[in-house]
Tab-separated table of C-alpha atoms and ligand atoms in Angstrom:
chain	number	residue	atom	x	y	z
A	1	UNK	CA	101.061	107.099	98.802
A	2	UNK	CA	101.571	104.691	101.580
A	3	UNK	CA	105.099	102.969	102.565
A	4	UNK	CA	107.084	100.623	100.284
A	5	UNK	CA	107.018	97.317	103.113
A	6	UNK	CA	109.643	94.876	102.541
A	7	UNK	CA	109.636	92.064	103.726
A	8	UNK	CA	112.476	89.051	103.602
A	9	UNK	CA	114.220	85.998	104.324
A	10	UNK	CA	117.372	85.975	103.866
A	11	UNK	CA	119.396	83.922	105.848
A	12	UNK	CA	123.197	84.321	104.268
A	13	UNK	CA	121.526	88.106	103.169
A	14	UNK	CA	122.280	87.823	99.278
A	15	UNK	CA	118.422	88.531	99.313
A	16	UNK	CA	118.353	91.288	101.533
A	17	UNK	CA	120.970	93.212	99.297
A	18	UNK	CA	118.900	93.353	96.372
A	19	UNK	CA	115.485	94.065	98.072
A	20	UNK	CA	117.341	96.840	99.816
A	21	UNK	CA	118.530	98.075	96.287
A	22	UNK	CA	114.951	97.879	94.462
A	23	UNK	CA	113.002	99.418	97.738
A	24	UNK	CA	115.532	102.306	97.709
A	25	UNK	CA	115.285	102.917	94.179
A	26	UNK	CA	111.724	102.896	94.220
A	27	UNK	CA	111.078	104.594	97.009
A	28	UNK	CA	112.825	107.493	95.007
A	29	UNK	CA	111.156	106.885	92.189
A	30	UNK	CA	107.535	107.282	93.960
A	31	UNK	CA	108.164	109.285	96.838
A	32	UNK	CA	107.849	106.953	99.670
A	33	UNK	CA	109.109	105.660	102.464
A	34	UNK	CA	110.551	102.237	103.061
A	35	UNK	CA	109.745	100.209	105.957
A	36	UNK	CA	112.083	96.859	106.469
A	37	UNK	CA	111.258	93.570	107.731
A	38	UNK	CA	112.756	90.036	108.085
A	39	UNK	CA	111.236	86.991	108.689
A	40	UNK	CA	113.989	84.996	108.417
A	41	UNK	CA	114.212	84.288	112.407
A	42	UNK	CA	111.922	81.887	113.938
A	43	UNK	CA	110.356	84.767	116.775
A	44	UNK	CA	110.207	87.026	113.523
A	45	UNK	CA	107.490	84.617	112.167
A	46	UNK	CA	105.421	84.468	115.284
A	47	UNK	CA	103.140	87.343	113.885
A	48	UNK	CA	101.806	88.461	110.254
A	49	UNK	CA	102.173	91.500	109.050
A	50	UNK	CA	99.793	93.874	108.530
A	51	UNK	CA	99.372	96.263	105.429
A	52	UNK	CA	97.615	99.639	104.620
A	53	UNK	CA	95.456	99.817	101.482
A	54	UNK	CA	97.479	102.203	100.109
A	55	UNK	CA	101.572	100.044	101.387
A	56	UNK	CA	103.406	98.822	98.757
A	57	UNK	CA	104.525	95.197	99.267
A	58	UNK	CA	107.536	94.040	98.641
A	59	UNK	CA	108.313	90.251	99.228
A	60	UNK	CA	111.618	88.847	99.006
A	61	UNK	CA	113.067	85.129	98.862
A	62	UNK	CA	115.675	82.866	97.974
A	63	UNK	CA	114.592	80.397	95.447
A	64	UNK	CA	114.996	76.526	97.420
A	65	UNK	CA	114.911	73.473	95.227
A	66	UNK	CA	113.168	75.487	92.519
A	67	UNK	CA	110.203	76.872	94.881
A	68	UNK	CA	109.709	78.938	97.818
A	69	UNK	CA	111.441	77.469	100.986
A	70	UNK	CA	109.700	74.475	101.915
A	71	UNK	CA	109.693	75.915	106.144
A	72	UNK	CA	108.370	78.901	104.777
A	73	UNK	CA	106.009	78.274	102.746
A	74	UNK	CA	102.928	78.612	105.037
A	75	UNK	CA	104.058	81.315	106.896
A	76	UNK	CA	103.907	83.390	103.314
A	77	UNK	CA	101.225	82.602	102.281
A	78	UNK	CA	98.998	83.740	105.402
A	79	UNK	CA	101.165	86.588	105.301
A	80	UNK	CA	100.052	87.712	101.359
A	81	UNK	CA	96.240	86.661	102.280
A	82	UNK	CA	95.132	90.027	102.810
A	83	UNK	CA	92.075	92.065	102.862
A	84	UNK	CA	93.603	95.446	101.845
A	85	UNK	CA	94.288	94.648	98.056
A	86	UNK	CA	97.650	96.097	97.682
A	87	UNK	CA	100.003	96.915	95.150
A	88	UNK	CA	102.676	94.034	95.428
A	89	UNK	CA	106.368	93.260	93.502
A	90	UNK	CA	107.738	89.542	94.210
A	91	UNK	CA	111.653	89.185	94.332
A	92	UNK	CA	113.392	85.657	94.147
A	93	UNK	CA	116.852	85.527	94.273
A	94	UNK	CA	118.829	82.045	92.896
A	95	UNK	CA	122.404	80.761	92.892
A	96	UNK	CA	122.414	80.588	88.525
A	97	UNK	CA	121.020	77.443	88.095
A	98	UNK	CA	117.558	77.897	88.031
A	99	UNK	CA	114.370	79.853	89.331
A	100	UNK	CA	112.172	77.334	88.265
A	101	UNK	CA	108.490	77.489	89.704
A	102	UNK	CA	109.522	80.099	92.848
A	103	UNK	CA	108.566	83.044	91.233
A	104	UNK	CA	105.422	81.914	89.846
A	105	UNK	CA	104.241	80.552	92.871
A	106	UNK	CA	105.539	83.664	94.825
A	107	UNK	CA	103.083	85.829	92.430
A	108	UNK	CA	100.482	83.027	92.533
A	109	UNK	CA	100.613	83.447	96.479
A	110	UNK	CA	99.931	87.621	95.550
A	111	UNK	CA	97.336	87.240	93.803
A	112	UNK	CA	95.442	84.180	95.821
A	113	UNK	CA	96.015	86.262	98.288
A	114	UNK	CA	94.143	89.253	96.444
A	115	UNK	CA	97.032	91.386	96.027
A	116	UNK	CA	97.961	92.987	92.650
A	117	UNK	CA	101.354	92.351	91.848
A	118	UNK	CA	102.735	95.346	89.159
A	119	UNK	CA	106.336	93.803	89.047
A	120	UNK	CA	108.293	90.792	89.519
A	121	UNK	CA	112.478	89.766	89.032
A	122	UNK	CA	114.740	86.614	89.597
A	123	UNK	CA	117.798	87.858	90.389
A	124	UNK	CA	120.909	86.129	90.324
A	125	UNK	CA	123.001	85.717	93.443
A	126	UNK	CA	125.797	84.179	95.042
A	127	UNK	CA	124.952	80.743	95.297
A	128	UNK	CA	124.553	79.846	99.617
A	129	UNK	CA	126.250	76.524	98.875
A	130	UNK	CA	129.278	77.170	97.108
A	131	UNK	CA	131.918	80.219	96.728
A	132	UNK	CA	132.351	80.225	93.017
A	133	UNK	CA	128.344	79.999	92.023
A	134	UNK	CA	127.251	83.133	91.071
A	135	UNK	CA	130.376	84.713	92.894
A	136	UNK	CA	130.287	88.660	92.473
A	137	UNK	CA	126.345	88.844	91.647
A	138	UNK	CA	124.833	90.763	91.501
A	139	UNK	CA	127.074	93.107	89.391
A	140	UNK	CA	127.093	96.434	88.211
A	141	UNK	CA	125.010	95.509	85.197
A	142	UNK	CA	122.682	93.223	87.045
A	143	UNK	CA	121.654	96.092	89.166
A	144	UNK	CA	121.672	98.682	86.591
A	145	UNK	CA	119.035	96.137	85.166
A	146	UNK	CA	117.639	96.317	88.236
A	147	UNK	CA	116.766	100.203	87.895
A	148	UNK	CA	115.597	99.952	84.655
A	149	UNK	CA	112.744	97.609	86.673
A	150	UNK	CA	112.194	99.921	89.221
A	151	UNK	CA	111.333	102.900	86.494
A	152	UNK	CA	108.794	101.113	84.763
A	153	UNK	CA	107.236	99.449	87.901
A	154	UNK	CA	107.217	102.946	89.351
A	155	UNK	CA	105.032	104.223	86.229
A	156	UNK	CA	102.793	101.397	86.365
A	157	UNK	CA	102.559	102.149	90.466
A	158	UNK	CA	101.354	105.768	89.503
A	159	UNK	CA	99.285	105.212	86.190
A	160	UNK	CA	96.553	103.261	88.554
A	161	UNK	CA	95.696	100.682	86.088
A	162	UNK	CA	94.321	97.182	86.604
A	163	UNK	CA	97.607	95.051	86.354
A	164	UNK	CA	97.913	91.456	84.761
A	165	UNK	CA	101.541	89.840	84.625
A	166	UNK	CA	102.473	86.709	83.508
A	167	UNK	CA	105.326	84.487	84.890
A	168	UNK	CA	106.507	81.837	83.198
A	169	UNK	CA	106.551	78.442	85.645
A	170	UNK	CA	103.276	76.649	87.637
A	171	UNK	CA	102.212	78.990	90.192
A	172	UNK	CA	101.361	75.653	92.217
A	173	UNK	CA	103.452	73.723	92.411
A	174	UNK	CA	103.701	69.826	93.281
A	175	UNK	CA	107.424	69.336	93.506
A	176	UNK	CA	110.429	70.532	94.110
A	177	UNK	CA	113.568	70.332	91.988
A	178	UNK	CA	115.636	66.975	92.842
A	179	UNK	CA	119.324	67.799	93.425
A	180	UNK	CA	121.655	65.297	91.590
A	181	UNK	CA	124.987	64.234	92.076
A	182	UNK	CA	127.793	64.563	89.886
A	183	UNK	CA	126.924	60.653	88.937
A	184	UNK	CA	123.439	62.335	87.905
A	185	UNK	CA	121.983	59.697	90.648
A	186	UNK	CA	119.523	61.629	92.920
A	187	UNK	CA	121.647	63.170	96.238
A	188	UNK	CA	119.658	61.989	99.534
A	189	UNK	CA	121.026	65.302	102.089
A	190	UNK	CA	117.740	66.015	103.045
A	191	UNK	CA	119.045	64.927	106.783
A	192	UNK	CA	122.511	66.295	106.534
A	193	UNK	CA	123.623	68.813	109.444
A	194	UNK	CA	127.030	71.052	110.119
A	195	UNK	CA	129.082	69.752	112.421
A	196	UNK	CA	131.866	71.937	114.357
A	197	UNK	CA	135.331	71.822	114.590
A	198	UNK	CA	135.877	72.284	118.584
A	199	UNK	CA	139.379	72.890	118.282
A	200	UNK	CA	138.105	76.246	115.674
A	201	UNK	CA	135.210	76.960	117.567
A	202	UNK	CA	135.456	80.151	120.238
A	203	UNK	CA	132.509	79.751	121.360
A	204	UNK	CA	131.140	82.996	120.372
A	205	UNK	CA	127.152	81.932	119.982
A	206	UNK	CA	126.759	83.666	116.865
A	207	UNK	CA	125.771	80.797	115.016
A	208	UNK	CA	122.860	79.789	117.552
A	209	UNK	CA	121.600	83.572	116.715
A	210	UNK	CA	121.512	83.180	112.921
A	211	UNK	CA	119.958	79.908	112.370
A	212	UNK	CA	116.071	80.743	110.839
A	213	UNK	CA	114.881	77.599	112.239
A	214	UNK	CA	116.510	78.315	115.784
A	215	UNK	CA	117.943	74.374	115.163
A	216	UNK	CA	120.919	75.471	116.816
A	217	UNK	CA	121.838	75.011	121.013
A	218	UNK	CA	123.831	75.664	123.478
A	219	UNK	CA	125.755	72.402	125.166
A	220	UNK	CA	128.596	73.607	127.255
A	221	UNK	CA	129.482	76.728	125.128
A	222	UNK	CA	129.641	74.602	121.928
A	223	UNK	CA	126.750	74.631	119.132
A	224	UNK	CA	124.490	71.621	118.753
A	225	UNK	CA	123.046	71.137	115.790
A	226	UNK	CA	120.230	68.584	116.935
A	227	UNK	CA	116.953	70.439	114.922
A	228	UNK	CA	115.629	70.639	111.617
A	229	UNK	CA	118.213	71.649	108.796
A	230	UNK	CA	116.871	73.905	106.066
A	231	UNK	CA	121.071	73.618	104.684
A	232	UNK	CA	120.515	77.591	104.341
A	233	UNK	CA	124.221	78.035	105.662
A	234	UNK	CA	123.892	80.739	107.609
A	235	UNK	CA	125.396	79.312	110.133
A	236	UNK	CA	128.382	78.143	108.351
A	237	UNK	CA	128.982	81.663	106.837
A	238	UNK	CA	128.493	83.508	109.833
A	239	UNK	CA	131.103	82.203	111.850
A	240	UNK	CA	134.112	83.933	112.383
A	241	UNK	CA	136.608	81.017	112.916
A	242	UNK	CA	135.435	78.955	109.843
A	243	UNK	CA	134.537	76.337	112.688
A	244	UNK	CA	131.561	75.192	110.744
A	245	UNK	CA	131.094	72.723	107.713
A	246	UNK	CA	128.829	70.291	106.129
A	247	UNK	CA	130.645	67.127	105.364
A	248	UNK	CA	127.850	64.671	104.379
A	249	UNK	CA	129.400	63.035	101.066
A	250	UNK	CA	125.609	63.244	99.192
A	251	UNK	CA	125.533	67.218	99.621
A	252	UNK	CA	128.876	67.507	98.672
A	253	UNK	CA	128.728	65.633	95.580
A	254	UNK	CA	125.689	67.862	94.343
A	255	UNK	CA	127.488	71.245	95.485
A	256	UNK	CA	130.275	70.189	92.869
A	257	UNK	CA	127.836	69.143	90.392
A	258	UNK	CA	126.017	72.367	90.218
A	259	UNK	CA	129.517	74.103	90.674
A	260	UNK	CA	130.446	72.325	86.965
A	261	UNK	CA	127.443	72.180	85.387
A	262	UNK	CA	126.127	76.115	86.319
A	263	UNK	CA	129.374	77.766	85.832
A	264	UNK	CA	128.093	79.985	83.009
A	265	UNK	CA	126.705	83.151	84.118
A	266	UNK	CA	122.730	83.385	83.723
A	267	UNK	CA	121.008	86.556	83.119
A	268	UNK	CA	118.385	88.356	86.063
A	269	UNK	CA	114.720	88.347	84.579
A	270	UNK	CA	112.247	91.111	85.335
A	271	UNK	CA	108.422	91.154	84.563
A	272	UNK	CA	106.134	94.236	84.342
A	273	UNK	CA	102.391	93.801	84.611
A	274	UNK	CA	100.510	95.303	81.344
B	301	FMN	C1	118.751	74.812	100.468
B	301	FMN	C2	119.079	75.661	99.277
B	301	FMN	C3	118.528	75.358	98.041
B	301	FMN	C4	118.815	76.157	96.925
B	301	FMN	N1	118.231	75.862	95.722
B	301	FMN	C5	118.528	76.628	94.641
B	301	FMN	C6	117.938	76.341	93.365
B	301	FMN	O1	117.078	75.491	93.226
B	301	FMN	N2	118.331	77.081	92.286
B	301	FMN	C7	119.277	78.060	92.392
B	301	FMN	O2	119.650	78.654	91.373
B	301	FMN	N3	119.799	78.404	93.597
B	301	FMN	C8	119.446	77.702	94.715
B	301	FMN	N4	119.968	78.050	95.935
B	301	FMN	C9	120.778	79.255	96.065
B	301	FMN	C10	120.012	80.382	96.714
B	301	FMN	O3	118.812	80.633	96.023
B	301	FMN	C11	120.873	81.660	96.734
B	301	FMN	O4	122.103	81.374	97.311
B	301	FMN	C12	120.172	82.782	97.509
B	301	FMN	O5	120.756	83.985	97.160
B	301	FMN	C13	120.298	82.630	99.008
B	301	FMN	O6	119.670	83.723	99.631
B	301	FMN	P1	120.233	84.430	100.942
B	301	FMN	O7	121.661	84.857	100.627
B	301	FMN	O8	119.344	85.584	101.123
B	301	FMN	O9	120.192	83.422	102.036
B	301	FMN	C14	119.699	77.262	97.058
B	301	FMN	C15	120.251	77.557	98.301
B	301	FMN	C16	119.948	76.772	99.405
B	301	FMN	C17	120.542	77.157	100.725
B	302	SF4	S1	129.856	80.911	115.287
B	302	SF4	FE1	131.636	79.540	115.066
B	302	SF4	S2	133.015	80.120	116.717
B	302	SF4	FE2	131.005	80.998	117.232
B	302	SF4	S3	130.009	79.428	118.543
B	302	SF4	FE3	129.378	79.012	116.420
B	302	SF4	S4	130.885	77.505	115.665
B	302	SF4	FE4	131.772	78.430	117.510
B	303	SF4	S1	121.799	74.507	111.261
B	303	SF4	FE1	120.992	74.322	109.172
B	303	SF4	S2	119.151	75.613	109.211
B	303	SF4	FE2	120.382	76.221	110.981
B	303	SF4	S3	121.672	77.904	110.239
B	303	SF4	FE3	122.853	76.038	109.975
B	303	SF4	S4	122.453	75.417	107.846
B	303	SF4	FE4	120.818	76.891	108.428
């Protein structure tokens, strides 16, 4: 048995949490080691990884507008073109609205990519836009689900067999979810940026370290935000003085019409290849 490779973005780390709870549980399971790696940083994307035959891939993102994220989306799939064949499990975690197509077009990325994928899970997580979405997830039962998964895609890892698993949504894609307002109009933030409160801001530069699409600079000890905006809020969440915020009127009016009309909980899904 080869290593359990995980790999993630995860840019306000809801992600990272529950690939970090299904690699260590299945690395128990199986008897392997687990090997950890981001790509949620710009220089972190610079190279592909590169597998054994016998690694166990696990890929991990947050679900964006109902897909993959958009800035990622080439970078993963050169990464899960491969010429080793391996064993693969696809993670997507979403704020409880919706999964949508991202899981089916992470496995559809696996398997173009000629890996066979034995498992695959939406997970429900705190929602990067908003503090009461999916606040708390995953709980205790979420993640005892989340064993349950990692027993039967650890017998399916050791009985061998040729794998096919079916995922409901189009594994390509065309388009990506339209966020609404609370009018139900369609909300135009696709250019909205934080901004800074100077009189908040110490000037610590942890926000310029955090942002995956390195958007963020340096002007006289303050943050700039003059690059492209994924609206991942990692900077926002990261700071220590609360300095940061998005105020654009068209993001904000969606974040309050997902907070009312996604309040109730939705349930994780798992998929185990037959
Ligand atoms: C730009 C953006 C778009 C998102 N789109 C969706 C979505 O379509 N459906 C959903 O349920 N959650 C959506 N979310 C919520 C994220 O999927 C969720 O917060 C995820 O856990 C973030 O991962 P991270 O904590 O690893 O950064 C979105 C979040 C962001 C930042
Ligand atoms: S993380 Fe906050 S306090 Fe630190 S430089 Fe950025 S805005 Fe200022
Ligand atoms: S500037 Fe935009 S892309 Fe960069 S960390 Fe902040 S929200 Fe994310």
């Amino acid at each position: 048995m080869g290593k359990i490779k995980i790999y993630y973005f995860s840019p306000t780390e809801g992600t990272l949490h529950v690939a970090q709870h299904l690699g260590e549980r299945l690395g128990q399971l199986i008897d392997a080691p687990t090997e950890y790696h981001s790509y949620t940083l710009p220089q972190e994307r610079e190279e592909l990884p590169t597998f054994e035959t016998d690694d166990i891939v696990l890929w991990a993102t947050p679900v964006y507008a109902g897909r993959i994220p958009n800035k990622t989306l080439d970078y993963v799939r050169q990464a899960l073109h491969t010429q080793t064949h391996n064993k693969s499990l696809a993670l997507v975690t979403f704020g409880n609205r919706a999964y949508d197509n991202a899981l089916a077009e992470l496995v559809g990325l696996m398997q173009d990519g000629g890996m066979q994928t034995v498992g695959a899970v939406a997970m429900v997580t705190r929602h990067a836009f908003s503090d009461t979405l999916g606040a708390g997830r995953p709980n205790h039962e979420d993640l005892a689900a989340l064993d349950r998964f990692a027993v039967q895609v650890a017998k399916k890892i050791r009985s061998g067999n040729p794998t096919v698993i079916h995922i409901p949504g189009e594994a390509h894609p065309d388009k990506y979810y339209t966020p609404l307002k609370t009018n139900n109009a369609p909300a135009g933030f696709l250019k909205a940026k934080p901004s800074c409160d100077s009189t908040r801001c110490t000037r610590c530069g942890r926000c310029l370290e955090v942002c995956p699409m390195g958007s963020i600079t340096n002007t006289d000890g303050m943050p700039a935000f003059d690059g492209i905006c994924i609206k991942c809020q990692a900077c926002r969440r990261s700071c220590p003085t609360g300095a940061i915020a998005f105020t654009d009127e068209e993001y904000l009016s969606h974040v309050a019409m997902i907070e009312r009309t996604f309040a109730m909980p939705k349930q994780p899904e798992f998929y185990v290849a037959e």
